Short mmCIF file of N, CA and C in Angstrom, two decimals:
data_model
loop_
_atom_site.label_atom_id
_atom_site.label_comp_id
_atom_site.label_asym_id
_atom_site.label_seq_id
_atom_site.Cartn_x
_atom_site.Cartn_y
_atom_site.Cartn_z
N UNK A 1 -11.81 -32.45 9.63
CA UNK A 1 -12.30 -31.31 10.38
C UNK A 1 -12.03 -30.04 9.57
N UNK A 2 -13.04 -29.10 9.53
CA UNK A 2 -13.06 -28.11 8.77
C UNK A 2 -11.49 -26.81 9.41
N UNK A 3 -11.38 -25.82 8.75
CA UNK A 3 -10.83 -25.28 9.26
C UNK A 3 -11.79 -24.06 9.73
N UNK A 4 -11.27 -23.21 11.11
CA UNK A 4 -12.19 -22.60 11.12
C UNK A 4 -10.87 -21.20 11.80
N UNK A 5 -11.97 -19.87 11.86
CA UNK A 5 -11.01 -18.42 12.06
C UNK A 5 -10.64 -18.16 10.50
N UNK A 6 -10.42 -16.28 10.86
CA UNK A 6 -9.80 -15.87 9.96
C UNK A 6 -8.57 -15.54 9.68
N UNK A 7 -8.13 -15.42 8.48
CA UNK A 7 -6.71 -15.37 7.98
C UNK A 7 -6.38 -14.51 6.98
N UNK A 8 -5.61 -13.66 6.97
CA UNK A 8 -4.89 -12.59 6.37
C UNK A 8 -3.87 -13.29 5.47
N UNK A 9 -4.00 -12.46 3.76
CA UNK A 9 -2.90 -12.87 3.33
C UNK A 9 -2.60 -11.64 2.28
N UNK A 10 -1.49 -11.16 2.91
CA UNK A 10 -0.70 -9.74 2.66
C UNK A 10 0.35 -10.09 1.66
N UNK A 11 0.59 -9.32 0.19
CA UNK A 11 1.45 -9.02 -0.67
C UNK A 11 1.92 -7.79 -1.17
N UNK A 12 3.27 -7.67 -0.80
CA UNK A 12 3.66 -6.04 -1.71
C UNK A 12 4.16 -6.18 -3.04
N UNK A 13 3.91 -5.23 -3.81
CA UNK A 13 4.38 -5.39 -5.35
C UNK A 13 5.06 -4.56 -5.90
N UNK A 14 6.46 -4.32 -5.93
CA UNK A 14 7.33 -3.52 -6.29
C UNK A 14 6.56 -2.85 -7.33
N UNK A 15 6.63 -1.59 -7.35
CA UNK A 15 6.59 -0.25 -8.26
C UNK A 15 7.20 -0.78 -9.86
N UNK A 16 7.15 -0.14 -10.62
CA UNK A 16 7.60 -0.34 -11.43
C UNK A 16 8.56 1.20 -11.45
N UNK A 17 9.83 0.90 -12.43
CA UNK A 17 10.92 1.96 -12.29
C UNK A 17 11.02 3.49 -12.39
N UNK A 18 9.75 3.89 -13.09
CA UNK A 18 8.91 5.22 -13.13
C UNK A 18 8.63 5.44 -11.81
N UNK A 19 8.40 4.63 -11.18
CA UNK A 19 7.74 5.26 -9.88
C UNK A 19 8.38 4.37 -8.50
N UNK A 20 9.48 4.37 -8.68
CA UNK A 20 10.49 3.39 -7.49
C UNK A 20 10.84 4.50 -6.68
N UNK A 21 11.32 5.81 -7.50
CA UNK A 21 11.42 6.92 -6.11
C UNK A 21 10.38 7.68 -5.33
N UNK A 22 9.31 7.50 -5.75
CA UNK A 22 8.20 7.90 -5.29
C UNK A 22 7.32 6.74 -4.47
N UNK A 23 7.18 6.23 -4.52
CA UNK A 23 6.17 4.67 -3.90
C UNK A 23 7.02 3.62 -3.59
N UNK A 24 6.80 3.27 -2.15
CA UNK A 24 6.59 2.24 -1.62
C UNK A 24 6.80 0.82 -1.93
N UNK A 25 5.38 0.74 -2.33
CA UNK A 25 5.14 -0.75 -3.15
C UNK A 25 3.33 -0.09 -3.33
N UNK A 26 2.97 -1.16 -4.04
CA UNK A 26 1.44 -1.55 -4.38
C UNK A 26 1.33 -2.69 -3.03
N UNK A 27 0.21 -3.02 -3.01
CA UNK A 27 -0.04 -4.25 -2.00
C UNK A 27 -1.23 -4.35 -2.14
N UNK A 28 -1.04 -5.72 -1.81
CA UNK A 28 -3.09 -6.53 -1.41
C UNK A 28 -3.24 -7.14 0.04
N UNK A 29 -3.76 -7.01 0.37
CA UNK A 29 -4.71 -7.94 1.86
C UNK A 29 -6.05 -8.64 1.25
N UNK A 30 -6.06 -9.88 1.98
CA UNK A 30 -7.34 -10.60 1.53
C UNK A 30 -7.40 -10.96 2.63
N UNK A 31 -8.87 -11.09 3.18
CA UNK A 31 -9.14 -11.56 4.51
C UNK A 31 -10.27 -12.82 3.79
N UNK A 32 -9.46 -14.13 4.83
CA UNK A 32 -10.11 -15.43 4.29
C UNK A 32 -10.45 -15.99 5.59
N UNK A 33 -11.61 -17.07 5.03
CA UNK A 33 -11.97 -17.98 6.98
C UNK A 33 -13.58 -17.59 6.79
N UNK A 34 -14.03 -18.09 8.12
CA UNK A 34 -14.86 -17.94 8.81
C UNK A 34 -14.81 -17.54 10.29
N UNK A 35 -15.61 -16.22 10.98
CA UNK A 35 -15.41 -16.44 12.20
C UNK A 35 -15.57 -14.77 12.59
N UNK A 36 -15.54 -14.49 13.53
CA UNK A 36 -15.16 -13.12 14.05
C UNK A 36 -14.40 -12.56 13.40
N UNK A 37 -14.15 -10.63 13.11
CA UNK A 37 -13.67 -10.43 11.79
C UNK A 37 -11.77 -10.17 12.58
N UNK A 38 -10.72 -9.91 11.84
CA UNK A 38 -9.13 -9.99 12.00
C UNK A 38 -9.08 -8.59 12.97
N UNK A 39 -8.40 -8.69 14.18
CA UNK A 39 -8.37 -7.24 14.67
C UNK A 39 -7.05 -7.25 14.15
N UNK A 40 -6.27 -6.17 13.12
CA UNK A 40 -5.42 -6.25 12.43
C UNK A 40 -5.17 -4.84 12.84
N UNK A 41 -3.65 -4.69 13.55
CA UNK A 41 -2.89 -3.49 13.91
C UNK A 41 -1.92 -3.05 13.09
N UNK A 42 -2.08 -1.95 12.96
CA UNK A 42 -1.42 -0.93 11.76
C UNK A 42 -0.36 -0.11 12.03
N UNK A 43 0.71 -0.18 12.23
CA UNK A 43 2.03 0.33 12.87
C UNK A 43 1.97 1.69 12.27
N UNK A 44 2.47 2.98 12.62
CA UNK A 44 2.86 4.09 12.28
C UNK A 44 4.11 4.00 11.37
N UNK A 45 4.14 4.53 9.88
CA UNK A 45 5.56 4.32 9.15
C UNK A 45 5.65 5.76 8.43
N UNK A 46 5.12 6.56 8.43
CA UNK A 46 5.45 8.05 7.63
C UNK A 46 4.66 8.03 6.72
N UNK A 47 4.78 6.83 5.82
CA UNK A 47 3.63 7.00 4.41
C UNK A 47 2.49 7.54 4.67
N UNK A 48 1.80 7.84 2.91
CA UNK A 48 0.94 8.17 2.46
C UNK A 48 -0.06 6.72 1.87
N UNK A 49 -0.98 6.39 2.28
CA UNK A 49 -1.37 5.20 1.26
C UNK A 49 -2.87 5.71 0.95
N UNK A 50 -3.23 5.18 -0.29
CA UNK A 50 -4.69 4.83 -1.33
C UNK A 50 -4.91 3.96 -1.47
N UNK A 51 -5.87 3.53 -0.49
CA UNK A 51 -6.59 2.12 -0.19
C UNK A 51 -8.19 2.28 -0.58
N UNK A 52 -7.69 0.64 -1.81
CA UNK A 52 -9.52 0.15 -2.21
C UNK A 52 -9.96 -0.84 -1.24
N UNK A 53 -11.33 -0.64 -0.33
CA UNK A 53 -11.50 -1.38 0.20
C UNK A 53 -12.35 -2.66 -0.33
N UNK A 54 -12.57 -3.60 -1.09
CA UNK A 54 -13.85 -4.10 -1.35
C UNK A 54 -13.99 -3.09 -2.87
N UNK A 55 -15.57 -3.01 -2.27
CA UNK A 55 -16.22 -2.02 -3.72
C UNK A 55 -16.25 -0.61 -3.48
N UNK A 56 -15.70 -0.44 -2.15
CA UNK A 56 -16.05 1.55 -1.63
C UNK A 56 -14.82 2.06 -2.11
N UNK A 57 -15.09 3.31 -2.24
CA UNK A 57 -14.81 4.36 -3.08
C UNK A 57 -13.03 4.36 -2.78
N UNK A 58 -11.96 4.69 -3.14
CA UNK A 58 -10.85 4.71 -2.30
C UNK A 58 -10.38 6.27 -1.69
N UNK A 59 -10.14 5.66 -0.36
CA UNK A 59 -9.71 6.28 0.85
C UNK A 59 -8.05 6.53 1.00
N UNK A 60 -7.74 7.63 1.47
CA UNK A 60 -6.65 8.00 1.58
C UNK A 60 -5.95 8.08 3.56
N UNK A 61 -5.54 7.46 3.58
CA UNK A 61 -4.78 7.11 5.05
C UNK A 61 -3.68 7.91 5.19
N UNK A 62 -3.47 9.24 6.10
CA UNK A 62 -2.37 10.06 6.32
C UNK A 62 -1.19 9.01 6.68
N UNK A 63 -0.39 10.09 7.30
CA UNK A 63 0.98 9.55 7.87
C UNK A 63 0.18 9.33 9.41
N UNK A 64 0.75 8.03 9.83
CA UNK A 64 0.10 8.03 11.59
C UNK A 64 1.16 8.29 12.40
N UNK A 65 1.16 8.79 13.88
CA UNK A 65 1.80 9.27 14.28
C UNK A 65 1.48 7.66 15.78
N UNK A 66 0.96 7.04 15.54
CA UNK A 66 0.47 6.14 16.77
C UNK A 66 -0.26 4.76 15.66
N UNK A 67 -0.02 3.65 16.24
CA UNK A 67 -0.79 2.36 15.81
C UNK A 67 -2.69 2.86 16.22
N UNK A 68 -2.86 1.66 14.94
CA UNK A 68 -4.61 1.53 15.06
C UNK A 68 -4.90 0.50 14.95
N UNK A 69 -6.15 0.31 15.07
CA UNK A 69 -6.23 -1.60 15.07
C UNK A 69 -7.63 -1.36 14.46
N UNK A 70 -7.72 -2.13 12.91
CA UNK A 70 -8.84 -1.79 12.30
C UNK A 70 -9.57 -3.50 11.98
N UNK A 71 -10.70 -3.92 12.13
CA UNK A 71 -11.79 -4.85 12.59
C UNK A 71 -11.64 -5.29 10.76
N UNK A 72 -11.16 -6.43 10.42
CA UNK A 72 -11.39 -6.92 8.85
C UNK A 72 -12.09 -8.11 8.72
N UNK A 73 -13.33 -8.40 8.56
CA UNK A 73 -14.12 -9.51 8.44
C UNK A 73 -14.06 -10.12 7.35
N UNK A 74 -14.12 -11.53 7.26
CA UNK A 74 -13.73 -12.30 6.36
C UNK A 74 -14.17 -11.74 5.29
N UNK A 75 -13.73 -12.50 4.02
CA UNK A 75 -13.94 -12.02 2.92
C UNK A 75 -13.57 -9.94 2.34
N UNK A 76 -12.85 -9.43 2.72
CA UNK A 76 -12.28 -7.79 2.46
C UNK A 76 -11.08 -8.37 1.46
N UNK A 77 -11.36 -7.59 0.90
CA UNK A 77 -9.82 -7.43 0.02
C UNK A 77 -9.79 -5.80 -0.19
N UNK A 78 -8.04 -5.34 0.21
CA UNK A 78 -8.05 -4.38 -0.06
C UNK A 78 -6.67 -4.39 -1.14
N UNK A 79 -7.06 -3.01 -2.01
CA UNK A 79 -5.63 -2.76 -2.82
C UNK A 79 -4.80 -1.37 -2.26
N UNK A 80 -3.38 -1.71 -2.05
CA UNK A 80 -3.64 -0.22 -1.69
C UNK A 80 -2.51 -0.03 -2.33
N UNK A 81 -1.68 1.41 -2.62
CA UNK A 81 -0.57 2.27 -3.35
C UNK A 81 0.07 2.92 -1.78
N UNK A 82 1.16 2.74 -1.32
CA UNK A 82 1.92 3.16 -0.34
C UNK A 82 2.78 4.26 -1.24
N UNK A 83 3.16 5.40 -0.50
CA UNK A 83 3.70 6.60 -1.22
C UNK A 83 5.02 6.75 -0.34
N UNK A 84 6.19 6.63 -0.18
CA UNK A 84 7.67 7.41 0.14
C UNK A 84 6.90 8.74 1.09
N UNK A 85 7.38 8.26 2.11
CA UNK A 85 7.60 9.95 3.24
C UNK A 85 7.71 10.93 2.48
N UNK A 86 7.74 11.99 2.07
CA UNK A 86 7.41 13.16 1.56
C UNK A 86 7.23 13.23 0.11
N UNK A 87 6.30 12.12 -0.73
CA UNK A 87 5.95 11.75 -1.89
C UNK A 87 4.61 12.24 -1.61
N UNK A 88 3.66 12.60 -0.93
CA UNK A 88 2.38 12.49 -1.03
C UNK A 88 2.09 13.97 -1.35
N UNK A 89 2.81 15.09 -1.52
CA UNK A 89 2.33 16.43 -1.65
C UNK A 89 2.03 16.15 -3.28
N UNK A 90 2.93 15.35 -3.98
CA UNK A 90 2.79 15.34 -5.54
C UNK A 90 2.18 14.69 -5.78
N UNK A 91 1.56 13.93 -5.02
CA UNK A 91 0.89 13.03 -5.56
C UNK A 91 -1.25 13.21 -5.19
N UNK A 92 -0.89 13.73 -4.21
CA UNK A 92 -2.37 14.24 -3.80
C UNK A 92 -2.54 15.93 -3.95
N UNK A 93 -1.60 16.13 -4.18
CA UNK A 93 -1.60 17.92 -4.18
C UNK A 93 -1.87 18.73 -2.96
N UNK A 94 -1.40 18.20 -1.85
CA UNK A 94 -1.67 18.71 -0.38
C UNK A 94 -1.00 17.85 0.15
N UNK A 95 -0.16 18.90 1.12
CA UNK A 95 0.96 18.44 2.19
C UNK A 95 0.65 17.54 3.11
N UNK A 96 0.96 16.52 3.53
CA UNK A 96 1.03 15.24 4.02
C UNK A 96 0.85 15.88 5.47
N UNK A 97 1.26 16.53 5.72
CA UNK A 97 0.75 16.75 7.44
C UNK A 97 -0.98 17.61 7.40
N UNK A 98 -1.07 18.07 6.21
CA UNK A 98 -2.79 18.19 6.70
C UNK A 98 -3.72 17.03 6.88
N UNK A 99 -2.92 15.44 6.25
CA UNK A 99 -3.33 14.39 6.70
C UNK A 99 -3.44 13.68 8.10
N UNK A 100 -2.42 14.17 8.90
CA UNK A 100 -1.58 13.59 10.04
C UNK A 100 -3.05 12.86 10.42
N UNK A 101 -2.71 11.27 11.20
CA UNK A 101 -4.05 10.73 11.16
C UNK A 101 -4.77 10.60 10.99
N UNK A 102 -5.21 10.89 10.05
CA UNK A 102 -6.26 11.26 9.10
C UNK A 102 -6.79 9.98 8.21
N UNK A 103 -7.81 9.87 8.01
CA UNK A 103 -8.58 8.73 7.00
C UNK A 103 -9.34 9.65 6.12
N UNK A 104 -9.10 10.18 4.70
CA UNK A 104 -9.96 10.92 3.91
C UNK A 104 -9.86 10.50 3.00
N UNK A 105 -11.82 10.34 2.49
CA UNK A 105 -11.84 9.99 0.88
C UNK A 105 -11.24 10.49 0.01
N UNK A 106 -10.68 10.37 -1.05
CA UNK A 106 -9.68 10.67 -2.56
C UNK A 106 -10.68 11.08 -2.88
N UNK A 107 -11.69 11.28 -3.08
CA UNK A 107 -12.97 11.96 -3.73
C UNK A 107 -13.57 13.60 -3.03
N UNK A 108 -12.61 13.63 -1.74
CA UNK A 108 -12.56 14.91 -0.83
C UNK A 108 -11.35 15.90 -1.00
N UNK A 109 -10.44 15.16 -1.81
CA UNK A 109 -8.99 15.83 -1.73
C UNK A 109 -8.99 16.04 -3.20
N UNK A 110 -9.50 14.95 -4.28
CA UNK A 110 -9.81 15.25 -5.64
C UNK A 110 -11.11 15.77 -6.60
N UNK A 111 -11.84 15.62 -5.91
CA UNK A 111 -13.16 15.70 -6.19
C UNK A 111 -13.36 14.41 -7.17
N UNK A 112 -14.05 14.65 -8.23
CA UNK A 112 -14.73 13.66 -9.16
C UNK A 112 -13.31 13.39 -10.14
N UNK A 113 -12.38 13.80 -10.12
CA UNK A 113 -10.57 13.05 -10.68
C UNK A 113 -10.49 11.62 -9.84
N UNK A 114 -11.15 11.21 -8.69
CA UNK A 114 -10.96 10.35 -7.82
C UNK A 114 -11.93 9.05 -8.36
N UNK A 115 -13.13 9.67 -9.10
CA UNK A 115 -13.69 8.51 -9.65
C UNK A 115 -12.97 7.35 -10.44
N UNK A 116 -11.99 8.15 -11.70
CA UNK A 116 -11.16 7.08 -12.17
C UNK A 116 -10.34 6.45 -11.70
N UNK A 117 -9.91 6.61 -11.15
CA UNK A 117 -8.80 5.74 -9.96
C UNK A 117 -9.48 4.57 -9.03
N UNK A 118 -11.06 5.18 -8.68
CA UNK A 118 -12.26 3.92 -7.64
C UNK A 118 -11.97 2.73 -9.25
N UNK A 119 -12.90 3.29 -10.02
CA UNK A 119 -13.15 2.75 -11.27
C UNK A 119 -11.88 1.67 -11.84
N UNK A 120 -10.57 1.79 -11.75
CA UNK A 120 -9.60 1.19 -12.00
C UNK A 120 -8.95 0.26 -11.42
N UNK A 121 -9.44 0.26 -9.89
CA UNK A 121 -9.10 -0.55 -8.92
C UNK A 121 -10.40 -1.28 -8.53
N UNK A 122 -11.41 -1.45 -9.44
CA UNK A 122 -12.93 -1.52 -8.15
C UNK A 122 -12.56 -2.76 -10.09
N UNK A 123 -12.42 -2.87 -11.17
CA UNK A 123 -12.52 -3.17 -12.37
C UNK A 123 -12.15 -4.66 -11.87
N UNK A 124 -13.41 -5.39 -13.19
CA UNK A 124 -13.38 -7.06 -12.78
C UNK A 124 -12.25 -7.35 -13.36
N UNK A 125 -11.13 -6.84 -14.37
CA UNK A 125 -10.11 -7.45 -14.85
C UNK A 125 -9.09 -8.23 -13.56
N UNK A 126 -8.17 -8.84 -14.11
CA UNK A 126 -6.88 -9.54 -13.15
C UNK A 126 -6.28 -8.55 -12.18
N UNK A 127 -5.49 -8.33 -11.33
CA UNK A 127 -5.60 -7.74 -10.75
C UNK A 127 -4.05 -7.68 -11.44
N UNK A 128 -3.30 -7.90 -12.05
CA UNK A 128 -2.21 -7.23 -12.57
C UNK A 128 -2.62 -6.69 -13.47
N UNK A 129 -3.66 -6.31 -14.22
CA UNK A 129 -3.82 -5.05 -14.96
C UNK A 129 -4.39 -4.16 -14.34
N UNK A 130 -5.10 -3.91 -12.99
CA UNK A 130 -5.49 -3.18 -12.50
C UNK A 130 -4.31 -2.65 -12.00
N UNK A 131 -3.47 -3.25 -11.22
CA UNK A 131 -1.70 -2.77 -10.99
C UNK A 131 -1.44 -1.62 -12.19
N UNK A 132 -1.48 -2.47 -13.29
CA UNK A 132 -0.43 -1.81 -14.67
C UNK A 132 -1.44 -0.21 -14.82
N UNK A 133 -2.73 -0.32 -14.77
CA UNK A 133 -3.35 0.97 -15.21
C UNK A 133 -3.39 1.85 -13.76
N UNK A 134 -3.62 1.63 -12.33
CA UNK A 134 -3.31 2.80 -11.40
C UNK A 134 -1.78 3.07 -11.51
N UNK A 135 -0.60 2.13 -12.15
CA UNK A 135 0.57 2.58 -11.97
C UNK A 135 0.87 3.62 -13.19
N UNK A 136 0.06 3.08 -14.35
CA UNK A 136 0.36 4.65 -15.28
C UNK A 136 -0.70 5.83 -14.50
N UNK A 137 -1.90 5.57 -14.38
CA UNK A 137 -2.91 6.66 -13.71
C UNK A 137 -1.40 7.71 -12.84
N UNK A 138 -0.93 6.94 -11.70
CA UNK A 138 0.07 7.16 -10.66
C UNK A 138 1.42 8.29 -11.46
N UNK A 139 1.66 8.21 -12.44
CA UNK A 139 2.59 8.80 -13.04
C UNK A 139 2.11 9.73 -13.81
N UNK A 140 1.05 9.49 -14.57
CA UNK A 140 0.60 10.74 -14.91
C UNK A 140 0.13 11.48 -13.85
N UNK A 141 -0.31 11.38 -12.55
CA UNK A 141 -0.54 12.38 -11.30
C UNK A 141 0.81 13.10 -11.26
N UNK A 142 1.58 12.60 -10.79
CA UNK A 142 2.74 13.15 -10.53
C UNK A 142 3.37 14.07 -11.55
N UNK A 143 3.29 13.05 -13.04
CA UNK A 143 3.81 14.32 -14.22
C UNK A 143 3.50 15.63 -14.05
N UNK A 144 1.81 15.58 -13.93
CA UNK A 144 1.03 16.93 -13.80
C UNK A 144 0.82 17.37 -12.99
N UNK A 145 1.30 17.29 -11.59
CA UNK A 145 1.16 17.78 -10.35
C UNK A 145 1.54 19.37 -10.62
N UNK A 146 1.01 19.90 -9.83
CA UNK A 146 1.23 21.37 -9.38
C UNK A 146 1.97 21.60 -8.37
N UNK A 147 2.09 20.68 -7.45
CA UNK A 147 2.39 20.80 -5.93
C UNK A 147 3.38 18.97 -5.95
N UNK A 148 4.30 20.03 -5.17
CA UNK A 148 6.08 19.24 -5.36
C UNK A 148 6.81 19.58 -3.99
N UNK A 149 7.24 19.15 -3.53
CA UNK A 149 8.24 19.11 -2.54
C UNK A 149 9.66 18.59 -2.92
N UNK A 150 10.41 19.23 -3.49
CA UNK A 150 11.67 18.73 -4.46
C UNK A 150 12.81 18.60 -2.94
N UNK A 151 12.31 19.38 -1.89
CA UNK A 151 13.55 19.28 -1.04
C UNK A 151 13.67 18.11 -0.04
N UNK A 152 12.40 17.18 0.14
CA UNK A 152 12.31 16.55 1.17
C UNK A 152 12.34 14.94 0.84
N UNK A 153 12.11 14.69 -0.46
CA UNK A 153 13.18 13.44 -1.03
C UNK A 153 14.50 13.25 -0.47
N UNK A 154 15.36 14.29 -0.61
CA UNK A 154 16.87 13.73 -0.53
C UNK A 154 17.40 14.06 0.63
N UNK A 155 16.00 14.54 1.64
CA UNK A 155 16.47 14.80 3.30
C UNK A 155 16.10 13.61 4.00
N UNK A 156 15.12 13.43 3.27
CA UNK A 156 14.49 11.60 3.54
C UNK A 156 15.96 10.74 3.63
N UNK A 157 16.26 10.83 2.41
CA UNK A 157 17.34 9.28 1.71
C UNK A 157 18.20 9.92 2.71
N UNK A 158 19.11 11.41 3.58
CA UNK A 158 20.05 11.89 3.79
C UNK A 158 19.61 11.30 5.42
N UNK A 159 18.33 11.65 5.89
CA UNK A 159 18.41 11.21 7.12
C UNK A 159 18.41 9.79 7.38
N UNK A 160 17.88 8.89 6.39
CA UNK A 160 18.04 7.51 6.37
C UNK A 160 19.28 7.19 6.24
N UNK A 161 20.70 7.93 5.74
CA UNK A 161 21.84 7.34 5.76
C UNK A 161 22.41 8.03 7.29
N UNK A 162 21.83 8.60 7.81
CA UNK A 162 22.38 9.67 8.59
C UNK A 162 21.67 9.37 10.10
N UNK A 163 20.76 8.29 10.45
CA UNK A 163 19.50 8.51 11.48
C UNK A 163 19.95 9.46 12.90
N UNK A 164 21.03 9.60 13.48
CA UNK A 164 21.57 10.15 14.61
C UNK A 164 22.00 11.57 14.60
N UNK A 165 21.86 11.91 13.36
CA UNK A 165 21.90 13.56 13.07
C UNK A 165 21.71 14.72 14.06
N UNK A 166 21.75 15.46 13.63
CA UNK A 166 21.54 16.76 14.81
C UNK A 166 20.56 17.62 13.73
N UNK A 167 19.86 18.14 14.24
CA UNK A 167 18.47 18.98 13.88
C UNK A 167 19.22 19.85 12.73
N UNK A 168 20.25 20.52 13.03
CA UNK A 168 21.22 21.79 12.61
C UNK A 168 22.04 20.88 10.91
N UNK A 169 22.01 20.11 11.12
CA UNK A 169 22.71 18.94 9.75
C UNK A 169 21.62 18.77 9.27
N UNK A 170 20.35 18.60 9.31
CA UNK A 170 19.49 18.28 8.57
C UNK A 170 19.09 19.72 7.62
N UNK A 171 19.26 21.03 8.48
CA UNK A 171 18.96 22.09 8.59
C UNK A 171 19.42 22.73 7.04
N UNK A 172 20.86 22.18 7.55
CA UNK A 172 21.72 22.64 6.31
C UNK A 172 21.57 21.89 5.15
N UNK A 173 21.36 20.17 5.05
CA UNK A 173 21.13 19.51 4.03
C UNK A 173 19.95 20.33 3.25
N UNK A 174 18.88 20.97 3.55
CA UNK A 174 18.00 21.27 3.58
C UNK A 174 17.83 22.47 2.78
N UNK A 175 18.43 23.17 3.29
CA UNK A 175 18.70 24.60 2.79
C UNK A 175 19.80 24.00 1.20
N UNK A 176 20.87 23.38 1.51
CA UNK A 176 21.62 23.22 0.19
C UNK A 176 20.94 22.71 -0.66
N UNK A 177 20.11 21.59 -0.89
CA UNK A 177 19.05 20.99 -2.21
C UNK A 177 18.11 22.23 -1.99
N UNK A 178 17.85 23.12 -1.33
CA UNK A 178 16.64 24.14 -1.62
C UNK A 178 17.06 25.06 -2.81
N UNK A 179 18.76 25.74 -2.74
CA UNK A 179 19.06 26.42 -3.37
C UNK A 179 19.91 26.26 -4.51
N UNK A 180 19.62 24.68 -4.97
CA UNK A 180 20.46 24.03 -5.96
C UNK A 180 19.02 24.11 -7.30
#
């Protein structure tokens, strides 16, 4: 008997060490089967991600503030680059809350800079060299960024050691890496 329905099969791919404080992971989804397409729910986590869907152009997914549940019919593969909670100003050059829920093309936030990046991830090679070339693409963004948020890295890592804090401790962590 055949098998029948669809099936999701999700991998994250550690960063490489250039870019471990900034990103997440890399990751893939492949949607396999036959059948009605995956209603696949998307938890709210702070990140920034750049997701290839298929062959369309890549899309940039804010920080969500609420779950979504997005319809994946067999056969999708997506690639996507997950970015660290307050990594995405350097990396897109615009503050992560003008994203807040937000789904916007990389081709709206970069203009035609966004083509090479479709082009690199959309490429018939293996998909670990497509990894190896958006992860240098990924570092040279950041080298040359204009737009940095140097204070909200180590309020991140401070409130992650810290989660029960008081508004006024964060306040001050805040202010001290501002004026260091």
């Amino acid at each position: 008997m055949a098998e029948t329905g669809v099936r999701s099969t999700y991998r994250e791919i550690r960063p490489s060490r250039a870019l471990s404080g900034r990103l997440v992971c890399f990751w893939t989804q492949r949607i396999d089967g036959a059948g009605p397409p995956l209603r696949h729910r998307v938890l709210p986590d702070g990140c920034v991600d750049i997701l290839w869907i298929n062959d369309t152009p890549p899309l940039v997914a804010g920080p969500a503030t609420r779950h979504v549940i997005v319809d994946l019919p067999a056969g999708t593969e997506v690639l996507g680059l997950r970015m660290k909670p307050g990594e995405a100003g350097g990396m897109l050059g615009l503050p992560a809350d003008q994203m807040l829920d937000a789904n916007v093309a990389l081709a709206d936030i970069w203009g035609a800079a966004a083509d090479r990046w479709g082009d690199l991830a959309g490429d018939d090679r293996p998909l670990e060299w497509r990894l190896d070339a958006l992860a240098a693409a990924a570092v040279e963004r950041m080298v040359n960024s204009r737009f940095s948020e140097p204070v909200v890295a180590p309020c991140v890592a401070w409130l992650a050691r810290h989660p029960d804090c008081r508004i006024a401790a964060l306040a001050w962590v805040a202010d001290f890496r501002h004026r260091l």
